[in-house]
XYZ file of C-alpha atoms in Angstrom:
669
model
C -133.957 -98.174 -31.824
C -130.576 -96.418 -31.794
C -131.259 -95.185 -35.314
C -134.546 -93.659 -34.179
C -132.843 -91.995 -31.224
C -130.359 -90.356 -33.590
C -133.138 -88.784 -35.669
C -133.682 -84.989 -35.405
C -135.913 -83.783 -32.582
C -138.579 -82.378 -34.959
C -138.163 -78.888 -33.510
C -139.701 -77.248 -36.552
C -142.719 -79.537 -36.384
C -143.479 -79.117 -32.692
C -145.101 -76.285 -30.813
C -142.814 -73.562 -29.543
C -141.201 -73.836 -26.128
C -143.045 -71.608 -23.681
C -141.832 -69.725 -20.600
C -143.850 -68.587 -17.609
C -143.027 -64.945 -16.832
C -144.009 -62.279 -14.337
C -144.247 -58.570 -15.124
C -144.474 -55.691 -12.666
C -145.764 -52.487 -14.288
C -145.670 -49.016 -12.735
C -149.103 -47.432 -12.951
C -147.809 -44.646 -15.213
C -146.523 -46.986 -17.943
C -148.911 -49.958 -17.598
C -151.341 -48.845 -20.300
C -148.652 -48.090 -22.877
C -146.739 -51.282 -22.067
C -149.799 -53.506 -22.527
C -150.573 -51.696 -25.782
C -147.053 -52.350 -27.113
C -147.227 -55.985 -26.031
C -150.563 -56.354 -27.803
C -149.017 -55.152 -31.056
C -146.404 -57.911 -30.787
C -148.965 -60.566 -29.900
C -146.495 -62.955 -28.256
C -147.625 -62.848 -24.625
C -150.672 -64.571 -23.145
C -151.670 -63.072 -19.789
C -153.126 -65.138 -16.983
C -156.234 -63.818 -15.252
C -155.199 -63.139 -11.656
C -158.666 -61.801 -10.764
C -160.791 -64.729 -11.895
C -162.515 -64.783 -8.513
C -163.847 -61.236 -9.059
C -166.874 -60.327 -11.114
C -166.428 -57.927 -14.055
C -167.935 -55.091 -11.993
C -165.428 -55.518 -9.167
C -162.331 -54.995 -11.262
C -160.095 -51.943 -11.265
C -160.700 -50.568 -14.751
C -164.389 -51.386 -15.068
C -165.297 -47.737 -15.729
C -162.852 -47.510 -18.625
C -164.272 -50.708 -20.118
C -167.787 -49.254 -19.856
C -166.653 -46.074 -21.600
C -165.139 -48.102 -24.425
C -168.349 -50.095 -24.691
C -170.367 -46.898 -24.907
C -168.074 -45.555 -27.628
C -168.418 -48.832 -29.509
C -172.196 -48.405 -29.365
C -171.920 -44.916 -30.833
C -169.639 -46.150 -33.598
C -172.121 -48.902 -34.452
C -174.843 -46.239 -34.539
C -172.761 -44.200 -37.009
C -172.146 -47.287 -39.130
C -175.868 -48.086 -39.266
C -176.720 -44.495 -40.199
C -174.133 -44.522 -42.986
C -175.523 -47.811 -44.283
C -179.133 -46.543 -44.193
C -178.114 -43.391 -46.044
C -176.600 -45.497 -48.823
C -173.123 -44.108 -48.234
C -169.890 -46.076 -48.013
C -167.312 -45.628 -45.278
C -163.768 -45.088 -46.482
C -161.726 -48.288 -46.849
C -158.563 -46.233 -46.274
C -158.881 -44.120 -43.112
C -157.986 -40.468 -43.452
C -154.732 -39.111 -42.120
C -155.724 -37.630 -38.797
C -153.383 -36.605 -35.981
C -153.313 -38.995 -33.043
C -156.246 -38.307 -30.764
C -156.580 -39.196 -27.109
C -159.364 -41.428 -25.902
C -160.983 -38.611 -23.896
C -161.000 -36.304 -26.926
C -162.449 -39.064 -29.096
C -165.175 -39.681 -26.541
C -166.174 -35.991 -26.590
C -166.112 -35.898 -30.369
C -168.264 -39.015 -30.703
C -170.789 -37.586 -28.244
C -171.018 -34.372 -30.269
C -171.540 -36.283 -33.509
C -174.171 -38.507 -31.922
C -176.097 -35.547 -30.497
C -175.984 -33.793 -33.855
C -177.166 -36.866 -35.751
C -179.974 -37.606 -33.304
C -181.187 -34.010 -33.598
C -181.044 -34.104 -37.392
C -182.880 -37.440 -37.458
C -185.593 -36.108 -35.146
C -186.096 -32.979 -37.255
C -186.063 -34.999 -40.453
C -188.596 -37.427 -39.020
C -190.947 -34.612 -38.018
C -190.652 -32.958 -41.412
C -191.152 -36.279 -43.168
C -194.236 -37.005 -41.087
C -195.663 -33.558 -41.893
C -194.855 -34.062 -45.561
C -196.633 -37.434 -45.617
C -199.684 -35.980 -43.876
C -199.896 -33.113 -46.362
C -199.421 -35.492 -49.272
C -202.234 -37.692 -47.963
C -204.401 -34.592 -47.407
C -203.807 -33.510 -50.988
C -204.803 -36.926 -52.360
C -207.885 -37.021 -50.114
C -208.907 -33.565 -51.332
C -208.575 -34.675 -54.920
C -210.399 -38.030 -54.665
C -213.014 -37.022 -52.079
C -213.847 -33.943 -54.125
C -214.634 -36.217 -57.061
C -216.945 -38.296 -54.845
C -218.772 -35.225 -53.580
C -219.243 -33.936 -57.137
C -220.360 -37.244 -58.681
C -222.908 -38.281 -56.031
C -225.618 -35.772 -57.099
C -225.198 -36.725 -60.770
C -226.354 -40.248 -60.004
C -229.166 -39.248 -57.683
C -231.817 -38.958 -60.416
C -231.364 -42.508 -61.719
C -231.121 -43.949 -58.209
C -234.247 -42.005 -57.137
C -236.248 -43.392 -60.061
C -235.167 -46.952 -59.189
C -236.181 -46.490 -55.578
C -239.575 -45.060 -56.609
C -240.348 -48.118 -58.683
C -239.057 -50.868 -56.351
C -239.195 -49.609 -52.794
C -241.587 -46.771 -52.232
C -244.591 -48.799 -53.389
C -244.197 -51.302 -50.532
C -246.278 -50.965 -47.390
C -243.439 -51.437 -44.936
C -241.209 -48.818 -46.540
C -241.360 -46.461 -43.587
C -240.063 -49.106 -41.180
C -237.177 -50.368 -43.360
C -235.915 -47.145 -44.953
C -232.118 -47.143 -45.459
C -229.632 -44.332 -45.308
C -229.406 -44.024 -49.088
C -233.191 -43.656 -49.328
C -233.103 -40.963 -46.665
C -230.474 -39.179 -48.707
C -232.598 -39.361 -51.875
C -235.866 -38.362 -50.151
C -234.921 -36.374 -47.100
C -237.594 -35.039 -44.866
C -237.588 -31.599 -43.392
C -235.799 -32.773 -40.239
C -233.560 -35.466 -41.753
C -231.918 -33.521 -44.582
C -229.241 -31.678 -42.568
C -228.220 -34.841 -40.615
C -226.306 -36.510 -43.516
C -222.551 -36.344 -42.919
C -219.354 -37.830 -44.325
C -215.778 -38.641 -43.178
C -212.944 -38.737 -45.678
C -209.520 -40.230 -45.137
C -206.842 -42.583 -46.400
C -205.861 -46.126 -45.426
C -203.428 -48.827 -46.508
C -204.771 -50.746 -49.479
C -204.204 -54.091 -47.766
C -206.671 -53.116 -44.999
C -209.504 -51.770 -47.137
C -211.655 -54.923 -47.265
C -211.484 -55.552 -43.522
C -212.039 -51.826 -42.877
C -215.172 -51.703 -45.022
C -216.539 -54.904 -43.473
C -216.027 -53.544 -39.972
C -217.778 -50.260 -40.863
C -220.720 -52.142 -42.305
C -221.122 -54.260 -39.184
C -220.673 -51.345 -36.766
C -223.290 -49.162 -38.510
C -225.540 -52.123 -39.399
C -225.366 -51.171 -43.033
C -226.435 -47.549 -42.490
C -223.510 -46.047 -44.343
C -222.232 -45.503 -47.871
C -218.565 -46.364 -48.511
C -216.693 -45.000 -51.547
C -213.027 -45.692 -52.278
C -210.373 -44.916 -54.881
C -206.705 -45.876 -55.196
C -204.270 -43.076 -54.351
C -202.078 -41.806 -57.149
C -198.817 -41.861 -55.183
C -197.181 -44.206 -52.712
C -196.719 -42.936 -49.162
C -193.851 -43.847 -46.795
C -194.865 -45.939 -43.799
C -193.928 -44.067 -40.576
C -192.756 -47.266 -38.802
C -190.975 -49.350 -41.436
C -190.106 -46.527 -43.837
C -191.270 -48.577 -46.835
C -193.429 -47.092 -49.590
C -197.011 -48.294 -49.167
C -199.906 -48.121 -51.595
C -202.865 -46.212 -50.097
C -206.584 -45.986 -50.777
C -208.713 -42.866 -50.313
C -212.164 -43.442 -48.815
C -215.295 -41.398 -48.078
C -217.912 -42.722 -45.632
C -221.415 -41.187 -45.684
C -223.441 -41.698 -42.528
C -226.084 -40.139 -40.335
C -226.060 -39.456 -36.602
C -223.492 -38.594 -33.948
C -223.306 -42.158 -32.656
C -222.341 -43.485 -36.066
C -219.671 -40.803 -36.322
C -218.039 -41.883 -33.048
C -218.027 -45.509 -34.155
C -216.441 -44.691 -37.514
C -213.727 -42.532 -35.904
C -212.813 -45.327 -33.468
C -212.621 -47.831 -36.304
C -210.351 -45.452 -38.240
C -208.001 -45.256 -35.262
C -208.015 -49.049 -34.879
C -207.056 -49.549 -38.537
C -204.454 -46.708 -38.526
C -206.517 -44.812 -41.060
C -205.891 -41.070 -41.235
C -208.999 -38.900 -41.734
C -208.927 -35.312 -42.995
C -211.647 -32.612 -43.160
C -212.804 -31.911 -46.694
C -215.183 -28.947 -47.282
C -218.198 -29.500 -49.509
C -217.711 -26.182 -51.279
C -215.631 -26.688 -54.449
C -214.081 -23.218 -54.156
C -212.795 -23.944 -50.664
C -211.438 -27.298 -51.856
C -209.408 -25.625 -54.598
C -208.108 -22.983 -52.209
C -207.006 -25.586 -49.648
C -205.439 -27.717 -52.396
C -203.325 -24.774 -53.539
C -202.167 -24.078 -49.990
C -201.278 -27.729 -49.439
C -199.343 -27.888 -52.733
C -197.343 -24.782 -51.821
C -196.590 -26.209 -48.387
C -195.467 -29.511 -49.948
C -193.082 -27.674 -52.260
C -191.517 -25.856 -49.300
C -191.162 -29.085 -47.328
C -189.484 -30.833 -50.262
C -186.877 -28.087 -50.416
C -186.337 -28.252 -46.664
C -186.055 -32.031 -46.667
C -183.539 -31.998 -49.528
C -181.399 -29.444 -47.718
C -181.552 -31.479 -44.476
C -180.629 -34.666 -46.330
C -177.603 -33.002 -47.943
C -176.455 -31.650 -44.587
C -176.891 -35.054 -42.930
C -175.049 -36.867 -45.751
C -172.198 -34.381 -45.457
C -171.898 -35.056 -41.724
C -172.041 -38.824 -42.258
C -169.424 -38.639 -45.008
C -167.069 -36.809 -42.665
C -167.666 -39.426 -39.971
C -167.237 -42.295 -42.425
C -163.851 -40.946 -43.479
C -162.436 -41.675 -40.000
C -164.892 -44.352 -38.860
C -162.639 -47.352 -39.444
C -159.716 -45.741 -37.630
C -161.933 -44.876 -34.671
C -163.319 -48.425 -34.512
C -159.803 -49.900 -34.461
C -158.712 -47.424 -31.808
C -161.666 -48.167 -29.518
C -161.215 -51.912 -29.940
C -157.554 -51.632 -29.008
C -158.336 -49.509 -25.975
C -160.993 -51.953 -24.788
C -158.593 -54.869 -25.277
C -155.902 -53.023 -23.276
C -158.256 -52.358 -20.362
C -159.491 -55.963 -20.478
C -155.878 -57.075 -20.019
C -155.294 -54.529 -17.255
C -158.313 -55.956 -15.436
C -156.546 -59.320 -15.452
C -153.570 -57.874 -13.542
C -153.239 -57.700 -9.792
C -153.291 -54.102 -8.546
C -150.886 -53.429 -5.651
C -152.123 -50.288 -3.915
C -149.151 -49.898 -1.551
C -146.482 -50.052 -4.237
C -148.635 -48.370 -6.907
C -147.949 -51.039 -9.489
C -149.694 -53.760 -11.463
C -148.490 -57.366 -11.319
C -149.141 -59.704 -14.208
C -148.284 -63.275 -15.111
C -148.415 -65.060 -18.419
C -146.873 -67.316 -21.019
C -144.642 -66.341 -23.914
C -142.563 -68.286 -26.460
C -138.977 -68.579 -25.332
C -137.684 -67.006 -28.534
C -139.863 -63.899 -27.957
C -138.148 -62.730 -24.753
C -135.890 -60.145 -26.489
C -138.856 -58.681 -28.390
C -140.938 -58.411 -25.217
C -138.100 -56.775 -23.283
C -137.561 -54.288 -26.111
C -141.278 -53.386 -26.134
C -141.258 -52.895 -22.357
C -138.204 -50.651 -22.599
C -139.858 -48.509 -25.288
C -142.985 -48.211 -23.136
C -140.873 -46.985 -20.189
C -139.112 -44.364 -22.316
C -142.316 -43.145 -24.017
C -144.095 -42.866 -20.652
C -141.313 -40.681 -19.155
C -141.219 -42.736 -15.986
C -138.101 -43.208 -13.878
C -139.130 -46.680 -12.690
C -138.679 -49.446 -15.223
C -140.835 -52.501 -15.849
C -139.643 -55.705 -14.184
C -139.663 -58.796 -16.387
C -138.387 -62.111 -15.066
C -138.935 -65.878 -15.422
C -140.856 -68.040 -12.977
C -141.232 -71.760 -12.362
C -144.686 -73.316 -12.368
C -146.349 -76.715 -12.385
C -149.069 -75.608 -14.819
C -149.221 -77.029 -18.299
C -148.049 -74.460 -20.879
C -150.331 -73.444 -23.763
C -149.681 -74.600 -27.306
C -148.296 -72.056 -29.755
C -147.426 -72.722 -33.390
C -145.673 -70.169 -35.530
C -147.597 -69.612 -38.762
C -147.347 -67.403 -41.807
C -149.626 -66.474 -44.686
C -149.042 -69.866 -46.301
C -149.504 -72.179 -43.293
C -152.150 -70.257 -41.318
C -155.091 -71.687 -43.312
C -153.863 -75.269 -42.846
C -153.360 -74.637 -39.123
C -156.969 -73.427 -38.842
C -158.175 -76.599 -40.591
C -156.339 -78.754 -38.044
C -157.459 -76.596 -35.099
C -161.075 -77.069 -36.187
C -160.749 -80.748 -35.203
C -158.701 -80.214 -32.034
C -155.617 -78.556 -30.586
C -152.367 -80.430 -30.106
C -150.911 -80.736 -26.626
C -147.882 -78.709 -25.624
C -144.790 -79.806 -27.598
C -146.712 -82.376 -29.624
C -145.890 -82.799 -33.305
C -147.936 -80.409 -35.403
C -150.207 -82.246 -37.895
C -150.622 -79.050 -39.941
C -147.138 -79.534 -41.407
C -148.266 -82.747 -43.102
C -151.739 -81.370 -43.854
C -150.108 -78.845 -46.211
C -149.627 -81.731 -48.643
C -152.118 -84.416 -47.655
C -155.252 -82.219 -47.525
C -155.003 -80.680 -51.030
C -153.753 -83.944 -52.536
C -156.666 -85.990 -51.189
C -158.992 -83.296 -52.515
C -157.345 -83.651 -55.927
C -157.825 -87.417 -55.876
C -161.585 -86.774 -55.707
C -161.574 -83.680 -57.985
C -159.252 -85.079 -60.663
C -159.840 -82.844 -63.703
C -157.044 -80.717 -65.117
C -159.480 -78.446 -66.952
C -161.271 -77.522 -63.764
C -157.882 -77.449 -62.036
C -156.686 -74.749 -64.438
C -159.750 -72.618 -63.650
C -159.109 -73.063 -59.934
C -155.422 -72.212 -60.445
C -156.273 -68.949 -62.230
C -158.622 -67.929 -59.402
C -156.009 -68.740 -56.738
C -153.293 -66.796 -58.580
C -155.580 -63.761 -58.861
C -156.235 -63.838 -55.096
C -152.503 -64.151 -54.376
C -151.579 -61.374 -56.824
C -154.145 -59.029 -55.189
C -153.160 -60.102 -51.663
C -152.147 -56.685 -50.334
C -155.120 -54.915 -51.860
C -157.718 -57.439 -50.698
C -156.206 -57.732 -47.206
C -157.011 -54.065 -46.516
C -160.627 -54.274 -47.729
C -163.814 -55.569 -46.158
C -164.870 -58.601 -48.169
C -168.077 -60.567 -48.324
C -168.465 -63.853 -46.476
C -167.724 -66.054 -49.507
C -164.851 -63.954 -50.864
C -163.350 -63.623 -47.391
C -163.351 -67.411 -46.994
C -161.771 -67.880 -50.449
C -159.140 -65.224 -49.751
C -158.226 -66.787 -46.398
C -157.660 -70.150 -48.111
C -155.945 -68.799 -51.222
C -152.811 -70.928 -50.721
C -154.958 -73.980 -50.022
C -156.722 -73.350 -53.351
C -153.327 -72.973 -55.024
C -152.111 -76.431 -53.966
C -155.536 -77.923 -54.599
C -155.449 -76.666 -58.176
C -151.880 -77.894 -58.784
C -152.617 -81.365 -57.466
C -155.943 -81.400 -59.347
C -154.088 -80.755 -62.598
C -151.690 -83.579 -61.763
C -154.462 -86.064 -60.898
C -156.475 -84.873 -63.902
C -153.553 -85.758 -66.172
C -153.402 -89.188 -64.543
C -157.168 -89.665 -65.034
C -156.837 -88.097 -68.519
C -159.810 -85.805 -67.921
C -160.189 -82.299 -69.333
C -163.742 -81.267 -68.412
C -164.483 -85.040 -68.510
C -163.082 -85.331 -72.076
C -159.958 -87.522 -72.748
C -157.056 -86.258 -74.867
C -154.050 -87.940 -76.510
C -151.580 -85.680 -74.749
C -148.718 -88.150 -74.262
C -148.974 -90.001 -77.551
C -151.302 -92.494 -79.200
C -153.318 -95.206 -77.525
C -151.770 -98.612 -76.958
C -154.830 -100.326 -78.534
C -156.171 -100.483 -82.056
C -158.920 -102.298 -83.943
C -158.322 -105.759 -85.289
C -160.188 -104.841 -88.485
C -162.122 -101.933 -89.964
C -165.484 -103.134 -88.605
C -164.717 -102.607 -84.888
C -164.840 -98.841 -84.686
C -168.058 -98.902 -82.658
C -167.355 -102.016 -80.612
C -164.628 -100.320 -78.577
C -163.383 -103.190 -76.416
C -164.524 -105.998 -78.709
C -161.952 -106.318 -81.413
C -159.334 -104.082 -79.778
C -155.821 -105.476 -79.557
C -152.713 -104.101 -77.879
C -150.111 -103.270 -80.475
C -147.615 -101.029 -78.639
C -146.243 -100.209 -75.218
C -148.646 -98.922 -72.552
C -149.717 -95.304 -72.560
C -146.729 -93.306 -71.198
C -148.529 -91.325 -68.469
C -151.958 -91.660 -66.958
C -155.021 -93.430 -68.241
C -155.173 -94.723 -71.813
C -157.786 -92.687 -73.787
C -159.233 -95.916 -75.195
C -160.844 -96.685 -71.845
C -163.147 -93.694 -72.310
C -166.485 -94.768 -73.747
C -165.689 -98.461 -73.510
C -168.053 -100.989 -71.988
C -165.732 -101.604 -69.055
C -164.956 -97.938 -68.390
C -167.110 -97.563 -65.271
C -166.033 -100.833 -63.542
C -162.384 -100.153 -64.369
C -162.325 -96.531 -63.190
C -164.343 -97.245 -60.056
C -161.999 -100.090 -59.174
C -158.948 -97.930 -59.852
C -160.101 -94.969 -57.762
C -161.394 -97.159 -54.952
C -158.078 -99.000 -54.659
C -156.139 -95.744 -54.840
C -158.273 -94.372 -51.997
C -157.494 -97.451 -49.893
C -153.759 -97.051 -50.490
C -153.755 -93.341 -49.618
C -156.016 -93.876 -46.604
C -153.808 -96.636 -45.165
C -150.727 -94.504 -45.771
C -152.228 -91.502 -43.971
C -153.358 -93.611 -41.004
C -149.868 -95.095 -40.711
C -148.450 -91.576 -40.772
C -150.679 -90.595 -37.857
C -149.635 -93.660 -35.859
C -145.960 -92.971 -36.536
C -146.425 -89.403 -35.279
C -147.952 -90.771 -32.078
C -144.792 -92.877 -31.625
C -142.512 -89.849 -31.889
C -144.752 -87.984 -29.421
C -144.532 -90.878 -26.975
C -140.747 -91.010 -27.341
C -140.519 -87.247 -26.867
C -142.547 -87.336 -23.631
C -140.751 -90.488 -22.449
C -143.925 -92.575 -22.237
C -142.873 -96.192 -22.826
C -146.378 -97.386 -21.905
C -147.854 -95.496 -24.879
C -145.263 -97.086 -27.139
C -145.908 -100.623 -25.938
C -149.660 -100.531 -25.378
C -150.863 -97.987 -27.952
C -148.404 -97.633 -30.799
C -147.538 -101.320 -31.251
C -151.178 -102.616 -31.063
C -152.354 -99.919 -33.468
C -149.611 -100.703 -35.993
C -150.294 -104.436 -35.800
C -154.065 -104.067 -36.085
C -153.967 -101.560 -38.967
C -151.419 -103.380 -41.076
C -152.723 -106.878 -40.322
C -155.987 -105.953 -42.049
C -155.783 -102.848 -44.182
C -152.027 -102.957 -44.700
C -152.383 -106.542 -45.922
C -155.182 -105.432 -48.274
C -152.988 -102.616 -49.625
C -150.201 -105.148 -50.240
C -152.575 -107.380 -52.180
C -153.717 -104.428 -54.321
C -150.141 -103.508 -55.267
C -149.206 -107.149 -56.078
C -152.340 -107.576 -58.174
C -151.515 -104.420 -60.159
C -147.919 -105.527 -60.718
C -148.647 -109.139 -61.707
C -151.931 -108.651 -63.563
C -153.562 -111.392 -61.517
C -157.315 -112.062 -61.712
C -157.626 -112.827 -57.993
C -160.819 -111.733 -56.231
C -159.689 -109.582 -53.297
C -163.192 -109.548 -51.773
C -163.075 -113.351 -51.598
C -159.583 -113.283 -50.094
C -160.467 -110.842 -47.294
C -163.794 -112.533 -46.403
C -162.469 -116.101 -46.279
C -159.397 -114.902 -44.440
C -161.673 -114.943 -41.354
C -164.191 -117.630 -42.330
C -161.726 -120.282 -43.562
C -158.154 -119.200 -42.840
C -156.722 -122.712 -43.435
C -158.413 -123.449 -46.802
C -156.483 -123.480 -50.045
C -156.595 -120.133 -51.837
C -156.521 -121.630 -55.319
C -156.601 -118.978 -58.063
C -156.747 -116.232 -55.454
C -153.196 -116.856 -54.277
C -151.026 -113.922 -55.271
C -147.636 -114.905 -53.763
C -146.028 -117.872 -52.005
C -146.575 -118.010 -48.253
C -149.797 -116.005 -48.438
C -151.852 -118.455 -46.357
C -149.379 -118.599 -43.402
C -149.177 -114.819 -43.465
C -152.963 -114.600 -43.177
C -152.952 -116.983 -40.216
C -150.304 -114.894 -38.452
C -152.290 -111.693 -39.114
C -155.440 -113.143 -37.577
C -153.608 -114.519 -34.548
C -152.151 -111.088 -33.710
C -155.479 -109.237 -33.754
C -156.354 -109.872 -30.048
C -153.431 -107.648 -29.099
C -155.602 -104.623 -29.833
C -157.666 -105.467 -26.756
C -154.768 -104.278 -24.625
C -155.579 -100.751 -23.493
C -152.919 -98.363 -22.244
C -155.327 -96.722 -19.800
C -156.073 -100.106 -18.219
C -152.346 -100.792 -17.824
C -151.737 -97.368 -16.265
C -154.614 -97.863 -13.826
C -153.291 -101.300 -12.869
C -149.817 -99.949 -12.269
C -151.198 -97.106 -10.175
C -153.342 -99.333 -7.970
C -150.513 -101.820 -7.671
C -148.040 -99.334 -6.194
C -147.237 -100.169 -2.554
C -147.354 -96.525 -1.419
C -150.594 -95.712 -3.180
C -153.302 -94.314 -0.970
C -156.019 -95.392 -3.411
C -157.298 -98.892 -2.680
């Protein structure tokens, strides 16, 4: 015990010592001081206004303004993305701009963009309507020209099949009326031409047929060009249609159906000369609109490019300002003394840096009253803070994903730097794949500064954040791959020849049958002769399974030992006696004993069945082990291990509760 007490205090492996501090800011320098402290990142403020809602705090208006500016910046980012432009990864060199000036500038840019988008949308809508009108003129004109050409043949067919019937007058259809119009019916034939999405044509035609009870003639043709959808902006294939009908009531029904199916209808004159004249006018108008739209697009892209050049800098600035005002809302505002009072936690080593930042804020703000910074005593539990760097930050995030250590507890991330990549390598175990992984990790590390300043995709960002994890994974994978003698699952004679050879020339295909050992064991790793042998799979599975048991037991013992040092550090003898000791006894009585048997079996070459040993250790602890005995005194050791297992039933929480309720001055009964 004295030896353990003389061990180092594990300062580098524990969380930093924290101090509770109070700061009193003059109103004039509060904003700049909080900004400077945020750049250091070593002070955690306590919310002194947690009883107030966000709308009752002092700087709520400033937070709203920052939120509104963030909305505008997101709008600019979306517009740049829709335009197919890329914002600059390196913000332009622009003189420092105040928040008020930035707010005015963002409002001007937003108003300009909204106006340009509205004008562009109107022009685009007009362009689409003219383009549809042009296609309707072209296709509907063909329908109007071709209908009379077929009238003679259709009239002859009707004369032969329909007109000879007695009930012809009662059942005459619209087409028959068109072919044989009477004096009063001839001028009543009308038509409506328009354009509709191709996906709606069948339902549109069916609805027209039902609404008019079949008294209509529907012609359609696929449009030559795709038209932009006004809602989604996607290019949609259209179909031109012409509906022939008779009567005002039918016309009203058809127009309502066109509106229901979002079909646009356009007036087409029957005179061919007028059609050509209108087509020429529409084509000229389309040409003018194309020129106007191109000019508007270039002007809009120029404005977006200028915004994108400074967009990243503006986003960072607004985020910082919002973070500063969020912190200021956590401070207590003293109206009488015109100051802000804040409390928080900081690492003890960071006090000089914080004081220097506060002094710079006072000088830069040109205030005569300095910022007061002093220590305070508190009964609150300090937060946990671990110092990290580029190498250890990824491992710390892995540990934090499972849970945060208490204040001043030993940091598991220090050991995870080695154990996590090594256990991965035990499973990976291929030095060919390890080399590929090593090359990728070295490329990420070599391009560290360049990639850190760029916006990466989700996968590449994850790989870049764990670049040093990948580095150790690849190194350990190469090491384990050499032990397994696997290069893309192919063995190599890297460290010399195999220790086995054939007894005669006829055993080349038998592998294990006829192989004899003629030299010392293979110097490093697995003998290549095991590859392809009949016993390869049982041997390798047994080897890797036993290695996993050894590493697992070792890692669990490491965790228990860390809990002992934590208990000693916090002076908790109950945790040592009723948690650490039972856990050590339980773990090593079962799994530690199994690990010992594995090592002895490897060293002696025994043929003992470890499954049989562990099962009958509980079923028949007093029986003779026979061939499964690996060392003298094994049976008494098993009996002692079993007899100590009930100690794990002792729970430290139960002991603490008993001691608490057994205190004479306790008010809890």
